[in-house]
Amino acid sequence: MLSLKEKDRPIVRKLLCAGCCVRCVLRFCCVGTSSAYRRSYQDLHKELLAFISEENSPQSHDASGEEKSSDAPPNKRMRIDEDSVTAAQTDSDICPVCLGVLQDFCDPGFAEQVSDAVKKQQYEFDSLVLTVSLPAQLSVREHSCWLHVKKEVREKSMCLGKDDVIQVKDAFKWAVQGKIGQELGAAVVANSPCEVSISFIHPETEEDCHFLAHTCPDCFKPTKNKASVFTRMAVVKALEKISEEKFSRHYPCPPKKANTRCTALDTTCLHTSVFIAGRYNKFSRELPQTPWVIDGERRMDGSVEELIAAPLLSSFRADGFNFSSSGREDVDVRTLGNGRPFAVELLNPHRAKFNRAEIKQLQETINQSSDKIRVRDLQIVTRDATSRMKEGEEEKTKTYSALIWTQKAIESPDLEFLANIKDLRIAQKTPLRVLHRRPLAVRQRLVHSMTTIYLDKHHFTLKLCTQAGTYIKEFVHGDFGRTKPNLCDLMKTDADILELDVESVDIDWPPAIPD
């Protein structure tokens, strides 16, 4: 039984006479019971016709069963109105307000169609959120119908606020989401990482919105990512600004009937990104961190990010990935010690839940795929947690080991003074080798400490602890004076770096996982 009252009777009659579908009638009568919208169209139509005809009986009832006494004889005009209701419903069965969305797409058959489309995409989830995209012109038609009903309500000294009307999206979701959830074996909730989207279009009435661009031009401004200025938000904003009188001059109330129904586009699914974090070691001096492409040509096969991401993409069945890390090393630099923290964002994963044993097996798969890298502490993290990798990045320290060549012959005592230098402040102009991808700037950095191991007259090992972001190679050779002071200045001889290793990246993230 529908929760309609005596005050709803003229609204029901007026809407049915305008050709509105039964679910739009319920919306404008502010029926907020979701089960009402799940009932069959035929049952709802029959009950609404019975409801408006009750006013002719000696004792009328509202739809909730309450008796209303009436001593008045049957109204001849009422019989004419009932005939016009029947005619309006048979002349065209396309609702002028929802354009068929709440007529032809609320039955179990369409819910099964949506569910089958989701199943074909092979997502794994235990909950989903249903999103619905409607043509912007439905907002115009809704506004028109509201003004049409508002006039009737006002004449009877009642009030119908626009916000009181149930939205088409809500009515549609109430009608179909239970069946979709049942078919997919998943709970349909307000927030879920898995989103099932249903979109409708109606080309025939696209011009319904165009008059608003002339009456409210400031609401419609071109944007890069939108094909049309008539977005739903822009239309709603314009409808809030336009006066009832001006609207009625440009658009009919109630809205005109359409010749075609809305068309449902392909159902799409999207899962929010999953983030995987860990630390990697790089043992090769011929492996870039990311694909090395110069002038459109790839220079080396493989990269750290590809070696790590390939098994993850396969296991999570993701559409793509984004790789980030705490700094980066050059292609000829190794990363040793506990490794460098990294995070991989997996885009639209079709599988998102893995237990600890499965993640550990994934780590092993990555490590067995190549002897050039090794991963540790692999784990699933939240998006917010990945920001910790970048927080205060320049305040962190990194430790390096470098093999140095000097032009001038040296002895072990010549190196001792370096150990006494603490927190050496250097100014580094953007190195020439990275100027093509980094803005020109002068960066202040600290070399916290240095120790040395003498090897021979022209070689020694230099161990440095520096502020993160320090260009070590440039600190050694000076980069044609672009780094000041540099090791050449300190030792008063030309020097160069032959090999460089990252010994540690002192960021306490992600959390260590015991073996």
XYZ file of N, CA, C and O in Angstrom, residues 282 284-294 297-307 331 370-373:
112
model
N 69.027 -2.157 -5.768
C 69.418 -2.259 -7.178
C 70.896 -2.626 -7.225
O 71.745 -1.903 -6.695
N 72.581 -3.546 -10.180
C 73.168 -3.372 -11.512
C 73.526 -1.917 -11.750
O 72.838 -1.001 -11.298
N 74.617 -1.712 -12.493
C 74.999 -0.367 -12.913
C 74.549 -0.102 -14.357
O 75.001 0.851 -14.994
N 73.672 -0.938 -14.848
C 73.147 -0.762 -16.209
C 71.620 -0.891 -16.209
O 71.020 -1.377 -17.163
N 71.009 -0.428 -15.123
C 69.555 -0.520 -14.997
C 68.987 0.811 -14.513
O 69.269 1.233 -13.384
N 68.194 1.496 -15.335
C 67.585 2.754 -14.882
C 66.438 2.491 -13.912
O 65.867 1.392 -13.900
N 66.096 3.489 -13.126
C 64.977 3.311 -12.210
C 63.653 3.263 -12.975
O 62.773 2.480 -12.671
N 63.523 4.138 -13.977
C 62.334 4.168 -14.828
C 62.783 4.002 -16.278
O 63.967 4.164 -16.589
N 61.883 3.648 -17.183
C 62.282 3.475 -18.588
C 63.063 4.688 -19.095
O 62.618 5.826 -18.945
N 64.188 4.427 -19.694
C 65.093 5.484 -20.137
C 64.825 5.776 -21.606
O 65.208 5.004 -22.489
N 64.143 6.883 -21.859
C 63.780 7.268 -23.221
C 64.354 8.652 -23.499
O 64.102 9.603 -22.764
N 65.145 8.750 -24.573
C 65.751 10.015 -24.974
C 65.373 10.280 -26.427
O 65.594 9.433 -27.296
N 63.423 7.633 -28.150
C 64.062 6.335 -28.373
C 64.475 5.720 -27.036
O 65.113 6.381 -26.217
N 64.093 4.457 -26.849
C 64.453 3.777 -25.605
C 65.907 3.348 -25.651
O 66.352 2.728 -26.622
N 66.648 3.659 -24.592
C 68.090 3.422 -24.582
C 68.485 2.103 -23.932
O 69.491 1.514 -24.305
N 67.749 1.655 -22.947
C 68.105 0.421 -22.243
C 66.874 -0.435 -22.032
O 65.764 0.083 -21.903
N 67.067 -1.735 -22.005
C 65.960 -2.647 -21.736
C 65.737 -2.757 -20.234
O 66.687 -2.863 -19.458
N 64.461 -2.744 -19.843
C 64.117 -2.961 -18.445
C 64.337 -1.738 -17.584
O 65.005 -0.774 -17.972
N 63.757 -1.781 -16.406
C 63.921 -0.718 -15.412
C 63.475 -1.280 -14.068
O 62.794 -2.315 -14.005
N 63.862 -0.598 -13.010
C 63.461 -1.038 -11.668
C 61.942 -1.089 -11.558
O 61.363 -2.074 -11.098
N 61.278 -0.005 -11.991
C 59.820 0.059 -11.827
C 59.120 -1.045 -12.619
O 58.125 -1.609 -12.153
N 59.624 -1.388 -13.787
C 58.984 -2.435 -14.592
C 59.182 -3.816 -13.973
O 58.269 -4.652 -13.988
N 60.364 -4.057 -13.436
C 60.626 -5.349 -12.801
C 59.736 -5.549 -11.570
O 59.293 -6.658 -11.277
N 71.406 5.616 -13.474
C 71.437 4.273 -14.044
C 72.673 3.490 -13.600
O 72.624 2.273 -13.400
N 64.556 -11.490 -11.411
C 65.781 -10.866 -11.881
C 66.804 -10.812 -10.759
O 66.444 -10.687 -9.587
N 68.080 -10.908 -11.134
C 69.140 -10.758 -10.135
C 69.625 -9.306 -10.052
O 70.562 -8.993 -9.323
N 68.955 -8.420 -10.779
C 69.357 -7.010 -10.792
C 68.751 -6.222 -9.637
O 69.268 -5.168 -9.268
N 67.629 -6.715 -9.099
C 66.971 -6.004 -7.996
C 66.540 -7.007 -6.935
O 66.496 -8.219 -7.169
